[in-house]
Every structure is written in structure tokens, then in C-alpha cells.
mmCIF file as Biopython writes it, N, C-alpha, C and O atoms, coordinates in Angstrom:
data_model
#
loop_
_atom_site.group_PDB
_atom_site.id
_atom_site.type_symbol
_atom_site.label_atom_id
_atom_site.label_alt_id
_atom_site.label_comp_id
_atom_site.label_asym_id
_atom_site.label_entity_id
_atom_site.label_seq_id
_atom_site.pdbx_PDB_ins_code
_atom_site.Cartn_x
_atom_site.Cartn_y
_atom_site.Cartn_z
_atom_site.occupancy
_atom_site.B_iso_or_equiv
_atom_site.auth_seq_id
_atom_site.auth_asym_id
_atom_site.pdbx_PDB_model_num
ATOM 1   N N  . MET A ? 1  ? -27.417 219.732 65.239 1.0 0.0 1  A 1 
ATOM 2   C CA . MET A ? 1  ? -26.551 219.108 64.257 1.0 0.0 1  A 1 
ATOM 3   C C  . MET A ? 1  ? -26.356 217.633 64.576 1.0 0.0 1  A 1 
ATOM 4   O O  . MET A ? 1  ? -26.023 216.855 63.682 1.0 0.0 1  A 1 
ATOM 5   N N  . GLU A ? 2  ? -26.553 217.232 65.814 1.0 0.0 2  A 1 
ATOM 6   C CA . GLU A ? 2  ? -26.317 215.843 66.180 1.0 0.0 2  A 1 
ATOM 7   C C  . GLU A ? 2  ? -27.254 214.895 65.436 1.0 0.0 2  A 1 
ATOM 8   O O  . GLU A ? 2  ? -26.878 213.758 65.149 1.0 0.0 2  A 1 
ATOM 9   N N  . ALA A ? 3  ? -28.445 215.338 65.127 1.0 0.0 3  A 1 
ATOM 10  C CA . ALA A ? 3  ? -29.401 214.498 64.398 1.0 0.0 3  A 1 
ATOM 11  C C  . ALA A ? 3  ? -29.125 214.505 62.903 1.0 0.0 3  A 1 
ATOM 12  O O  . ALA A ? 3  ? -29.830 213.834 62.148 1.0 0.0 3  A 1 
ATOM 13  N N  . GLY A ? 4  ? -28.118 215.246 62.458 1.0 0.0 4  A 1 
ATOM 14  C CA . GLY A ? 4  ? -27.807 215.306 61.041 1.0 0.0 4  A 1 
ATOM 15  C C  . GLY A ? 4  ? -28.614 216.349 60.295 1.0 0.0 4  A 1 
ATOM 16  O O  . GLY A ? 4  ? -28.657 216.342 59.065 1.0 0.0 4  A 1 
ATOM 17  N N  . ILE A ? 5  ? -29.256 217.248 61.033 1.0 0.0 5  A 1 
ATOM 18  C CA . ILE A ? 5  ? -30.057 218.297 60.411 1.0 0.0 5  A 1 
ATOM 19  C C  . ILE A ? 5  ? -29.281 219.604 60.509 1.0 0.0 5  A 1 
ATOM 20  O O  . ILE A ? 5  ? -28.891 220.026 61.597 1.0 0.0 5  A 1 
ATOM 21  N N  . GLU A ? 6  ? -29.062 220.240 59.358 1.0 0.0 6  A 1 
ATOM 22  C CA . GLU A ? 6  ? -28.298 221.475 59.326 1.0 0.0 6  A 1 
ATOM 23  C C  . GLU A ? 6  ? -29.193 222.643 58.936 1.0 0.0 6  A 1 
ATOM 24  O O  . GLU A ? 6  ? -30.109 222.476 58.131 1.0 0.0 6  A 1 
ATOM 25  N N  . PRO A ? 7  ? -28.941 223.828 59.498 1.0 0.0 7  A 1 
ATOM 26  C CA . PRO A ? 7  ? -29.700 224.998 59.055 1.0 0.0 7  A 1 
ATOM 27  C C  . PRO A ? 7  ? -29.307 225.358 57.623 1.0 0.0 7  A 1 
ATOM 28  O O  . PRO A ? 7  ? -28.147 225.216 57.239 1.0 0.0 7  A 1 
ATOM 29  N N  . VAL A ? 8  ? -30.261 225.816 56.849 1.0 0.0 8  A 1 
ATOM 30  C CA . VAL A ? 8  ? -29.981 226.151 55.449 1.0 0.0 8  A 1 
ATOM 31  C C  . VAL A ? 8  ? -30.452 227.570 55.121 1.0 0.0 8  A 1 
ATOM 32  O O  . VAL A ? 8  ? -30.952 227.823 54.025 1.0 0.0 8  A 1 
ATOM 33  N N  . ASP A ? 9  ? -30.294 228.480 56.059 1.0 0.0 9  A 1 
ATOM 34  C CA . ASP A ? 9  ? -30.744 229.859 55.873 1.0 0.0 9  A 1 
ATOM 35  C C  . ASP A ? 9  ? -30.105 230.545 54.673 1.0 0.0 9  A 1 
ATOM 36  O O  . ASP A ? 9  ? -30.722 231.421 54.067 1.0 0.0 9  A 1 
ATOM 37  N N  . GLN A ? 10 ? -28.880 230.164 54.320 1.0 0.0 10 A 1 
ATOM 38  C CA . GLN A ? 10 ? -28.205 230.854 53.226 1.0 0.0 10 A 1 
ATOM 39  C C  . GLN A ? 10 ? -28.854 230.578 51.875 1.0 0.0 10 A 1 
ATOM 40  O O  . GLN A ? 10 ? -28.508 231.231 50.890 1.0 0.0 10 A 1 
ATOM 41  N N  . TYR A ? 11 ? -29.779 229.635 51.801 1.0 0.0 11 A 1 
ATOM 42  C CA . TYR A ? 11 ? -30.427 229.303 50.531 1.0 0.0 11 A 1 
ATOM 43  C C  . TYR A ? 11 ? -31.876 229.788 50.455 1.0 0.0 11 A 1 
ATOM 44  O O  . TYR A ? 11 ? -32.581 229.463 49.500 1.0 0.0 11 A 1 
ATOM 45  N N  . VAL A ? 12 ? -32.327 230.556 51.440 1.0 0.0 12 A 1 
ATOM 46  C CA . VAL A ? 12 ? -33.703 231.058 51.449 1.0 0.0 12 A 1 
ATOM 47  C C  . VAL A ? 12 ? -33.943 231.913 50.211 1.0 0.0 12 A 1 
ATOM 48  O O  . VAL A ? 12 ? -33.123 232.765 49.869 1.0 0.0 12 A 1 
ATOM 49  N N  . GLY A ? 13 ? -35.059 231.684 49.547 1.0 0.0 13 A 1 
ATOM 50  C CA . GLY A ? 13 ? -35.413 232.473 48.378 1.0 0.0 13 A 1 
ATOM 51  C C  . GLY A ? 13 ? -34.933 231.905 47.060 1.0 0.0 13 A 1 
ATOM 52  O O  . GLY A ? 13 ? -35.315 232.409 46.004 1.0 0.0 13 A 1 
ATOM 53  N N  . GLU A ? 14 ? -34.097 230.860 47.087 1.0 0.0 14 A 1 
ATOM 54  C CA . GLU A ? 14 ? -33.639 230.238 45.849 1.0 0.0 14 A 1 
ATOM 55  C C  . GLU A ? 14 ? -34.645 229.179 45.418 1.0 0.0 14 A 1 
ATOM 56  O O  . GLU A ? 14 ? -35.383 228.636 46.240 1.0 0.0 14 A 1 
ATOM 57  N N  . PHE A ? 15 ? -34.666 228.895 44.123 1.0 0.0 15 A 1 
ATOM 58  C CA . PHE A ? 15 ? -35.474 227.775 43.659 1.0 0.0 15 A 1 
ATOM 59  C C  . PHE A ? 15 ? -34.957 226.509 44.324 1.0 0.0 15 A 1 
ATOM 60  O O  . PHE A ? 15 ? -33.756 226.373 44.556 1.0 0.0 15 A 1 
ATOM 61  N N  . ILE A ? 16 ? -35.854 225.585 44.631 1.0 0.0 16 A 1 
ATOM 62  C CA . ILE A ? 16 ? -35.491 224.400 45.413 1.0 0.0 16 A 1 
ATOM 63  C C  . ILE A ? 16 ? -34.402 223.565 44.742 1.0 0.0 16 A 1 
ATOM 64  O O  . ILE A ? 16 ? -33.520 223.048 45.427 1.0 0.0 16 A 1 
ATOM 65  N N  . GLU A ? 17 ? -34.446 223.424 43.426 1.0 0.0 17 A 1 
ATOM 66  C CA . GLU A ? 17 ? -33.435 222.613 42.748 1.0 0.0 17 A 1 
ATOM 67  C C  . GLU A ? 17 ? -32.050 223.239 42.906 1.0 0.0 17 A 1 
ATOM 68  O O  . GLU A ? 17 ? -31.081 222.545 43.215 1.0 0.0 17 A 1 
ATOM 69  N N  . LYS A ? 18 ? -31.962 224.551 42.692 1.0 0.0 18 A 1 
ATOM 70  C CA . LYS A ? 18 ? -30.676 225.235 42.827 1.0 0.0 18 A 1 
ATOM 71  C C  . LYS A ? 18 ? -30.210 225.194 44.275 1.0 0.0 18 A 1 
ATOM 72  O O  . LYS A ? 18 ? -29.031 224.960 44.542 1.0 0.0 18 A 1 
ATOM 73  N N  . ALA A ? 19 ? -31.120 225.419 45.204 1.0 0.0 19 A 1 
ATOM 74  C CA . ALA A ? 19 ? -30.757 225.385 46.620 1.0 0.0 19 A 1 
ATOM 75  C C  . ALA A ? 19 ? -30.235 224.004 47.007 1.0 0.0 19 A 1 
ATOM 76  O O  . ALA A ? 19 ? -29.242 223.898 47.727 1.0 0.0 19 A 1 
ATOM 77  N N  . ALA A ? 20 ? -30.893 222.951 46.539 1.0 0.0 20 A 1 
ATOM 78  C CA . ALA A ? 20 ? -30.463 221.587 46.870 1.0 0.0 20 A 1 
ATOM 79  C C  . ALA A ? 20 ? -29.088 221.295 46.282 1.0 0.0 20 A 1 
ATOM 80  O O  . ALA A ? 20 ? -28.234 220.713 46.952 1.0 0.0 20 A 1 
ATOM 81  N N  . LEU A ? 21 ? -28.873 221.695 45.038 1.0 0.0 21 A 1 
ATOM 82  C CA . LEU A ? 21 ? -27.571 221.465 44.405 1.0 0.0 21 A 1 
ATOM 83  C C  . LEU A ? 21 ? -26.475 222.280 45.082 1.0 0.0 21 A 1 
ATOM 84  O O  . LEU A ? 21 ? -25.368 221.778 45.277 1.0 0.0 21 A 1 
ATOM 85  N N  . ASP A ? 22 ? -26.766 223.529 45.444 1.0 0.0 22 A 1 
ATOM 86  C CA . ASP A ? 22 ? -25.783 224.355 46.151 1.0 0.0 22 A 1 
ATOM 87  C C  . ASP A ? 22 ? -25.450 223.754 47.512 1.0 0.0 22 A 1 
ATOM 88  O O  . ASP A ? 22 ? -24.283 223.698 47.903 1.0 0.0 22 A 1 
ATOM 89  N N  . TRP A ? 23 ? -26.484 223.303 48.238 1.0 0.0 23 A 1 
ATOM 90  C CA . TRP A ? 23 ? -26.247 222.694 49.552 1.0 0.0 23 A 1 
ATOM 91  C C  . TRP A ? 23 ? -25.393 221.436 49.406 1.0 0.0 23 A 1 
ATOM 92  O O  . TRP A ? 23 ? -24.445 221.233 50.164 1.0 0.0 23 A 1 
ATOM 93  N N  . PHE A ? 24 ? -25.735 220.589 48.424 1.0 0.0 24 A 1 
ATOM 94  C CA . PHE A ? 24 ? -24.991 219.344 48.253 1.0 0.0 24 A 1 
ATOM 95  C C  . PHE A ? 24 ? -23.544 219.623 47.867 1.0 0.0 24 A 1 
ATOM 96  O O  . PHE A ? 24 ? -22.639 218.944 48.351 1.0 0.0 24 A 1 
ATOM 97  N N  . ASN A ? 25 ? -23.312 220.603 47.010 1.0 0.0 25 A 1 
ATOM 98  C CA . ASN A ? 25 ? -21.946 220.945 46.623 1.0 0.0 25 A 1 
ATOM 99  C C  . ASN A ? 25 ? -21.158 221.435 47.834 1.0 0.0 25 A 1 
ATOM 100 O O  . ASN A ? 25 ? -20.001 221.056 48.016 1.0 0.0 25 A 1 
ATOM 101 N N  . ASP A ? 26 ? -21.780 222.276 48.665 1.0 0.0 26 A 1 
ATOM 102 C CA . ASP A ? 26 ? -21.129 222.749 49.883 1.0 0.0 26 A 1 
ATOM 103 C C  . ASP A ? 26 ? -20.824 221.579 50.820 1.0 0.0 26 A 1 
ATOM 104 O O  . ASP A ? 26 ? -19.737 221.503 51.392 1.0 0.0 26 A 1 
ATOM 105 N N  . TYR A ? 27 ? -21.789 220.668 50.972 1.0 0.0 27 A 1 
ATOM 106 C CA . TYR A ? 27 ? -21.603 219.489 51.826 1.0 0.0 27 A 1 
ATOM 107 C C  . TYR A ? 27 ? -20.456 218.624 51.302 1.0 0.0 27 A 1 
ATOM 108 O O  . TYR A ? 27 ? -19.615 218.160 52.072 1.0 0.0 27 A 1 
ATOM 109 N N  . ARG A ? 28 ? -20.433 218.416 49.988 1.0 0.0 28 A 1 
ATOM 110 C CA . ARG A ? 28 ? -19.382 217.604 49.366 1.0 0.0 28 A 1 
ATOM 111 C C  . ARG A ? 28 ? -18.007 218.211 49.635 1.0 0.0 28 A 1 
ATOM 112 O O  . ARG A ? 28 ? -17.056 217.488 49.934 1.0 0.0 28 A 1 
ATOM 113 N N  . LEU A ? 29 ? -17.900 219.527 49.530 1.0 0.0 29 A 1 
ATOM 114 C CA . LEU A ? 29 ? -16.625 220.200 49.795 1.0 0.0 29 A 1 
ATOM 115 C C  . LEU A ? 29 ? -16.223 220.075 51.262 1.0 0.0 29 A 1 
ATOM 116 O O  . LEU A ? 29 ? -15.044 219.899 51.568 1.0 0.0 29 A 1 
ATOM 117 N N  . ARG A ? 30 ? -17.199 220.166 52.175 1.0 0.0 30 A 1 
ATOM 118 C CA . ARG A ? 30 ? -16.887 220.012 53.604 1.0 0.0 30 A 1 
ATOM 119 C C  . ARG A ? 30 ? -16.443 218.589 53.918 1.0 0.0 30 A 1 
ATOM 120 O O  . ARG A ? 30 ? -15.553 218.392 54.745 1.0 0.0 30 A 1 
ATOM 121 N N  . VAL A ? 31 ? -17.051 217.592 53.270 1.0 0.0 31 A 1 
ATOM 122 C CA . VAL A ? 31 ? -16.625 216.201 53.466 1.0 0.0 31 A 1 
ATOM 123 C C  . VAL A ? 31 ? -15.211 216.019 52.924 1.0 0.0 31 A 1 
ATOM 124 O O  . VAL A ? 31 ? -14.371 215.405 53.582 1.0 0.0 31 A 1 
ATOM 125 N N  . ALA A ? 32 ? -14.941 216.546 51.729 1.0 0.0 32 A 1 
ATOM 126 C CA . ALA A ? 32 ? -13.618 216.415 51.115 1.0 0.0 32 A 1 
ATOM 127 C C  . ALA A ? 32 ? -12.532 217.076 51.960 1.0 0.0 32 A 1 
ATOM 128 O O  . ALA A ? 32 ? -11.404 216.587 52.011 1.0 0.0 32 A 1 
ATOM 129 N N  . SER A ? 33 ? -12.864 218.185 52.622 1.0 0.0 33 A 1 
ATOM 130 C CA . SER A ? 33 ? -11.869 218.892 53.435 1.0 0.0 33 A 1 
ATOM 131 C C  . SER A ? 33 ? -11.676 218.253 54.808 1.0 0.0 33 A 1 
ATOM 132 O O  . SER A ? 33 ? -10.723 218.578 55.516 1.0 0.0 33 A 1 
ATOM 133 N N  . GLY A ? 34 ? -12.576 217.348 55.184 1.0 0.0 34 A 1 
ATOM 134 C CA . GLY A ? 34 ? -12.483 216.714 56.494 1.0 0.0 34 A 1 
ATOM 135 C C  . GLY A ? 34 ? -13.246 217.454 57.579 1.0 0.0 34 A 1 
ATOM 136 O O  . GLY A ? 34 ? -13.222 217.042 58.739 1.0 0.0 34 A 1 
ATOM 137 N N  . ALA A ? 35 ? -13.924 218.539 57.224 1.0 0.0 35 A 1 
ATOM 138 C CA . ALA A ? 35 ? -14.683 219.310 58.214 1.0 0.0 35 A 1 
ATOM 139 C C  . ALA A ? 35 ? -15.907 218.547 58.699 1.0 0.0 35 A 1 
ATOM 140 O O  . ALA A ? 35 ? -16.387 218.772 59.811 1.0 0.0 35 A 1 
ATOM 141 N N  . VAL A ? 36 ? -16.410 217.642 57.862 1.0 0.0 36 A 1 
ATOM 142 C CA . VAL A ? 36 ? -17.598 216.848 58.180 1.0 0.0 36 A 1 
ATOM 143 C C  . VAL A ? 36 ? -17.315 215.410 57.766 1.0 0.0 36 A 1 
ATOM 144 O O  . VAL A ? 36 ? -16.668 215.169 56.747 1.0 0.0 36 A 1 
ATOM 145 N N  . VAL A ? 37 ? -17.796 214.462 58.551 1.0 0.0 37 A 1 
ATOM 146 C CA . VAL A ? 37 ? -17.688 213.048 58.189 1.0 0.0 37 A 1 
ATOM 147 C C  . VAL A ? 37 ? -19.069 212.572 57.772 1.0 0.0 37 A 1 
ATOM 148 O O  . VAL A ? 37 ? -20.019 212.655 58.550 1.0 0.0 37 A 1 
ATOM 149 N N  . HIS A ? 38 ? -19.183 212.073 56.542 1.0 0.0 38 A 1 
ATOM 150 C CA . HIS A ? 38 ? -20.477 211.601 56.042 1.0 0.0 38 A 1 
ATOM 151 C C  . HIS A ? 38 ? -20.882 210.331 56.777 1.0 0.0 38 A 1 
ATOM 152 O O  . HIS A ? 38 ? -20.058 209.446 57.007 1.0 0.0 38 A 1 
ATOM 153 N N  . LYS A ? 39 ? -22.160 210.248 57.143 1.0 0.0 39 A 1 
ATOM 154 C CA . LYS A ? 39 ? -22.691 209.058 57.812 1.0 0.0 39 A 1 
ATOM 155 C C  . LYS A ? 39 ? -23.828 208.488 56.978 1.0 0.0 39 A 1 
ATOM 156 O O  . LYS A ? 39 ? -24.704 209.228 56.531 1.0 0.0 39 A 1 
ATOM 157 N N  . SER A ? 40 ? -23.821 207.182 56.768 1.0 0.0 40 A 1 
ATOM 158 C CA . SER A ? 40 ? -24.965 206.536 56.118 1.0 0.0 40 A 1 
ATOM 159 C C  . SER A ? 40 ? -26.090 206.471 57.128 1.0 0.0 40 A 1 
ATOM 160 O O  . SER A ? 40 ? -25.868 206.130 58.290 1.0 0.0 40 A 1 
ATOM 161 N N  . ARG A ? 41 ? -27.303 206.798 56.690 1.0 0.0 41 A 1 
ATOM 162 C CA . ARG A ? 41 ? -28.419 206.849 57.634 1.0 0.0 41 A 1 
ATOM 163 C C  . ARG A ? 41 ? -29.561 205.924 57.260 1.0 0.0 41 A 1 
ATOM 164 O O  . ARG A ? 41 ? -30.579 205.924 57.952 1.0 0.0 41 A 1 
ATOM 165 N N  . GLY A ? 42 ? -29.446 205.139 56.207 1.0 0.0 42 A 1 
ATOM 166 C CA . GLY A ? 42 ? -30.520 204.227 55.850 1.0 0.0 42 A 1 
ATOM 167 C C  . GLY A ? 42 ? -31.741 204.919 55.295 1.0 0.0 42 A 1 
ATOM 168 O O  . GLY A ? 42 ? -32.861 204.451 55.499 1.0 0.0 42 A 1 
ATOM 169 N N  . ASP A ? 43 ? -31.550 206.027 54.596 1.0 0.0 43 A 1 
ATOM 170 C CA . ASP A ? 43 ? -32.666 206.814 54.081 1.0 0.0 43 A 1 
ATOM 171 C C  . ASP A ? 43 ? -33.562 206.004 53.152 1.0 0.0 43 A 1 
ATOM 172 O O  . ASP A ? 43 ? -34.781 206.175 53.180 1.0 0.0 43 A 1 
ATOM 173 N N  . ALA A ? 44 ? -32.995 205.137 52.338 1.0 0.0 44 A 1 
ATOM 174 C CA . ALA A ? 44 ? -33.802 204.379 51.376 1.0 0.0 44 A 1 
ATOM 175 C C  . ALA A ? 44 ? -34.834 203.503 52.095 1.0 0.0 44 A 1 
ATOM 176 O O  . ALA A ? 44 ? -35.951 203.337 51.606 1.0 0.0 44 A 1 
ATOM 177 N N  . GLN A ? 45 ? -34.469 202.949 53.239 1.0 0.0 45 A 1 
ATOM 178 C CA . GLN A ? 45 ? -35.406 202.123 53.991 1.0 0.0 45 A 1 
ATOM 179 C C  . GLN A ? 45 ? -36.572 202.968 54.507 1.0 0.0 45 A 1 
ATOM 180 O O  . GLN A ? 45 ? -37.716 202.513 54.488 1.0 0.0 45 A 1 
ATOM 181 N N  . ILE A ? 46 ? -36.303 204.170 54.961 1.0 0.0 46 A 1 
ATOM 182 C CA . ILE A ? 46 ? -37.358 205.063 55.438 1.0 0.0 46 A 1 
ATOM 183 C C  . ILE A ? 46 ? -38.295 205.420 54.290 1.0 0.0 46 A 1 
ATOM 184 O O  . ILE A ? 46 ? -39.514 205.411 54.459 1.0 0.0 46 A 1 
ATOM 185 N N  . ARG A ? 47 ? -37.740 205.731 53.141 1.0 0.0 47 A 1 
ATOM 186 C CA . ARG A ? 47 ? -38.560 206.101 51.996 1.0 0.0 47 A 1 
ATOM 187 C C  . ARG A ? 47 ? -39.454 204.944 51.567 1.0 0.0 47 A 1 
ATOM 188 O O  . ARG A ? 47 ? -40.600 205.173 51.180 1.0 0.0 47 A 1 
ATOM 189 N N  . GLN A ? 48 ? -38.968 203.724 51.623 1.0 0.0 48 A 1 
ATOM 190 C CA . GLN A ? 48 ? -39.798 202.585 51.251 1.0 0.0 48 A 1 
ATOM 191 C C  . GLN A ? 48 ? -41.003 202.482 52.174 1.0 0.0 48 A 1 
ATOM 192 O O  . GLN A ? 48 ? -42.112 202.201 51.720 1.0 0.0 48 A 1 
ATOM 193 N N  . GLY A ? 49 ? -40.794 202.707 53.467 1.0 0.0 49 A 1 
ATOM 194 C CA . GLY A ? 49 ? -41.906 202.669 54.410 1.0 0.0 49 A 1 
ATOM 195 C C  . GLY A ? 49 ? -42.918 203.758 54.129 1.0 0.0 49 A 1 
ATOM 196 O O  . GLY A ? 49 ? -44.125 203.526 54.202 1.0 0.0 49 A 1 
ATOM 197 N N  . ALA A ? 50 ? -42.433 204.946 53.809 1.0 0.0 50 A 1 
ATOM 198 C CA . ALA A ? 50 ? -43.335 206.053 53.483 1.0 0.0 50 A 1 
ATOM 199 C C  . ALA A ? 50 ? -44.105 205.738 52.208 1.0 0.0 50 A 1 
ATOM 200 O O  . ALA A ? 50 ? -45.298 206.027 52.114 1.0 0.0 50 A 1 
ATOM 201 N N  . PHE A ? 51 ? -43.433 205.149 51.233 1.0 0.0 51 A 1 
ATOM 202 C CA . PHE A ? 51 ? -44.087 204.792 49.976 1.0 0.0 51 A 1 
ATOM 203 C C  . PHE A ? 51 ? -45.166 203.741 50.221 1.0 0.0 51 A 1 
ATOM 204 O O  . PHE A ? 51 ? -46.260 203.835 49.663 1.0 0.0 51 A 1 
ATOM 205 N N  . ALA A ? 52 ? -44.869 202.753 51.041 1.0 0.0 52 A 1 
ATOM 206 C CA . ALA A ? 52 ? -45.851 201.701 51.323 1.0 0.0 52 A 1 
ATOM 207 C C  . ALA A ? 52 ? -47.080 202.290 52.014 1.0 0.0 52 A 1 
ATOM 208 O O  . ALA A ? 52 ? -48.206 201.897 51.708 1.0 0.0 52 A 1 
ATOM 209 N N  . ASN A ? 53 ? -46.879 203.225 52.938 1.0 0.0 53 A 1 
ATOM 210 C CA . ASN A ? 53 ? -48.011 203.878 53.602 1.0 0.0 53 A 1 
ATOM 211 C C  . ASN A ? 53 ? -48.851 204.662 52.613 1.0 0.0 53 A 1 
ATOM 212 O O  . ASN A ? 53 ? -50.080 204.593 52.649 1.0 0.0 53 A 1 
ATOM 213 N N  . LEU A ? 54 ? -48.199 205.407 51.731 1.0 0.0 54 A 1 
ATOM 214 C CA . LEU A ? 54 ? -48.911 206.201 50.736 1.0 0.0 54 A 1 
ATOM 215 C C  . LEU A ? 54 ? -49.698 205.288 49.800 1.0 0.0 54 A 1 
ATOM 216 O O  . LEU A ? 54 ? -50.866 205.552 49.517 1.0 0.0 54 A 1 
ATOM 217 N N  . ALA A ? 55 ? -49.075 204.230 49.323 1.0 0.0 55 A 1 
ATOM 218 C CA . ALA A ? 55 ? -49.753 203.303 48.414 1.0 0.0 55 A 1 
ATOM 219 C C  . ALA A ? 55 ? -50.956 202.670 49.102 1.0 0.0 55 A 1 
ATOM 220 O O  . ALA A ? 55 ? -52.008 202.503 48.484 1.0 0.0 55 A 1 
ATOM 221 N N  . GLY A ? 56 ? -50.811 202.319 50.370 1.0 0.0 56 A 1 
ATOM 222 C CA . GLY A ? 56 ? -51.921 201.728 51.112 1.0 0.0 56 A 1 
ATOM 223 C C  . GLY A ? 56 ? -53.088 202.681 51.257 1.0 0.0 56 A 1 
ATOM 224 O O  . GLY A ? 56 ? -54.242 202.270 51.132 1.0 0.0 56 A 1 
ATOM 225 N N  . SER A ? 57 ? -52.804 203.971 51.522 1.0 0.0 57 A 1 
ATOM 226 C CA . SER A ? 57 ? -53.908 204.920 51.665 1.0 0.0 57 A 1 
ATOM 227 C C  . SER A ? 57 ? -54.569 205.234 50.336 1.0 0.0 57 A 1 
ATOM 228 O O  . SER A ? 57 ? -55.773 205.487 50.296 1.0 0.0 57 A 1 
ATOM 229 N N  . VAL A ? 58 ? -53.813 205.225 49.250 1.0 0.0 58 A 1 
ATOM 230 C CA . VAL A ? 58 ? -54.398 205.483 47.931 1.0 0.0 58 A 1 
ATOM 231 C C  . VAL A ? 58 ? -55.295 204.318 47.528 1.0 0.0 58 A 1 
ATOM 232 O O  . VAL A ? 58 ? -56.387 204.526 46.999 1.0 0.0 58 A 1 
ATOM 233 N N  . LEU A ? 59 ? -54.843 203.109 47.773 1.0 0.0 59 A 1 
ATOM 234 C CA . LEU A ? 59 ? -55.637 201.931 47.410 1.0 0.0 59 A 1 
ATOM 235 C C  . LEU A ? 59 ? -56.899 201.820 48.261 1.0 0.0 59 A 1 
ATOM 236 O O  . LEU A ? 59 ? -57.924 201.319 47.798 1.0 0.0 59 A 1 
ATOM 237 N N  . ALA A ? 60 ? -56.820 202.287 49.506 1.0 0.0 60 A 1 
ATOM 238 C CA . ALA A ? 60 ? -57.978 202.207 50.396 1.0 0.0 60 A 1 
ATOM 239 C C  . ALA A ? 60 ? -59.053 203.239 50.032 1.0 0.0 60 A 1 
ATOM 240 O O  . ALA A ? 60 ? -60.217 203.080 50.400 1.0 0.0 60 A 1 
ATOM 241 N N  . ALA A ? 61 ? -58.666 204.281 49.319 1.0 0.0 61 A 1 
ATOM 242 C CA . ALA A ? 61 ? -59.615 205.366 48.990 1.0 0.0 61 A 1 
ATOM 243 C C  . ALA A ? 61 ? -60.586 205.003 47.905 1.0 0.0 61 A 1 
ATOM 244 O O  . ALA A ? 61 ? -61.432 205.818 47.535 1.0 0.0 61 A 1 
#
């Protein structure tokens, strides 16, 4: 949990969209109750790097 990764066994077998929405709703409720403190992790910056790598490999092909 220290890395911000949580087990999601309770959503096994659900369609991914429903599972993601259920997980986010549960997370939102835990943040609202104070059980969890939300941390910004800079995800958008990581995604940009992944996108740049993908674009570079597609253009090189």
C-alpha cells in the first residue's frame, strides 16, 4: 500500500468500466471519511512520457 497500489480482488469478474467506477467510488468515500488521504502522484507526466515513446516507435516502423 505504501506505493499507492491497492488490491482489487473484490472487483474480479466485473467489466472493467464498472470495476473502475466502483473502485473510484469506494476510494472517494474513503477519502471523504478520512480513512485515506489522497496524494497527487504526477500521473499526467508519466503518461506523456509513455505517449512519446509509443509515438516514436510507431513513426520508426
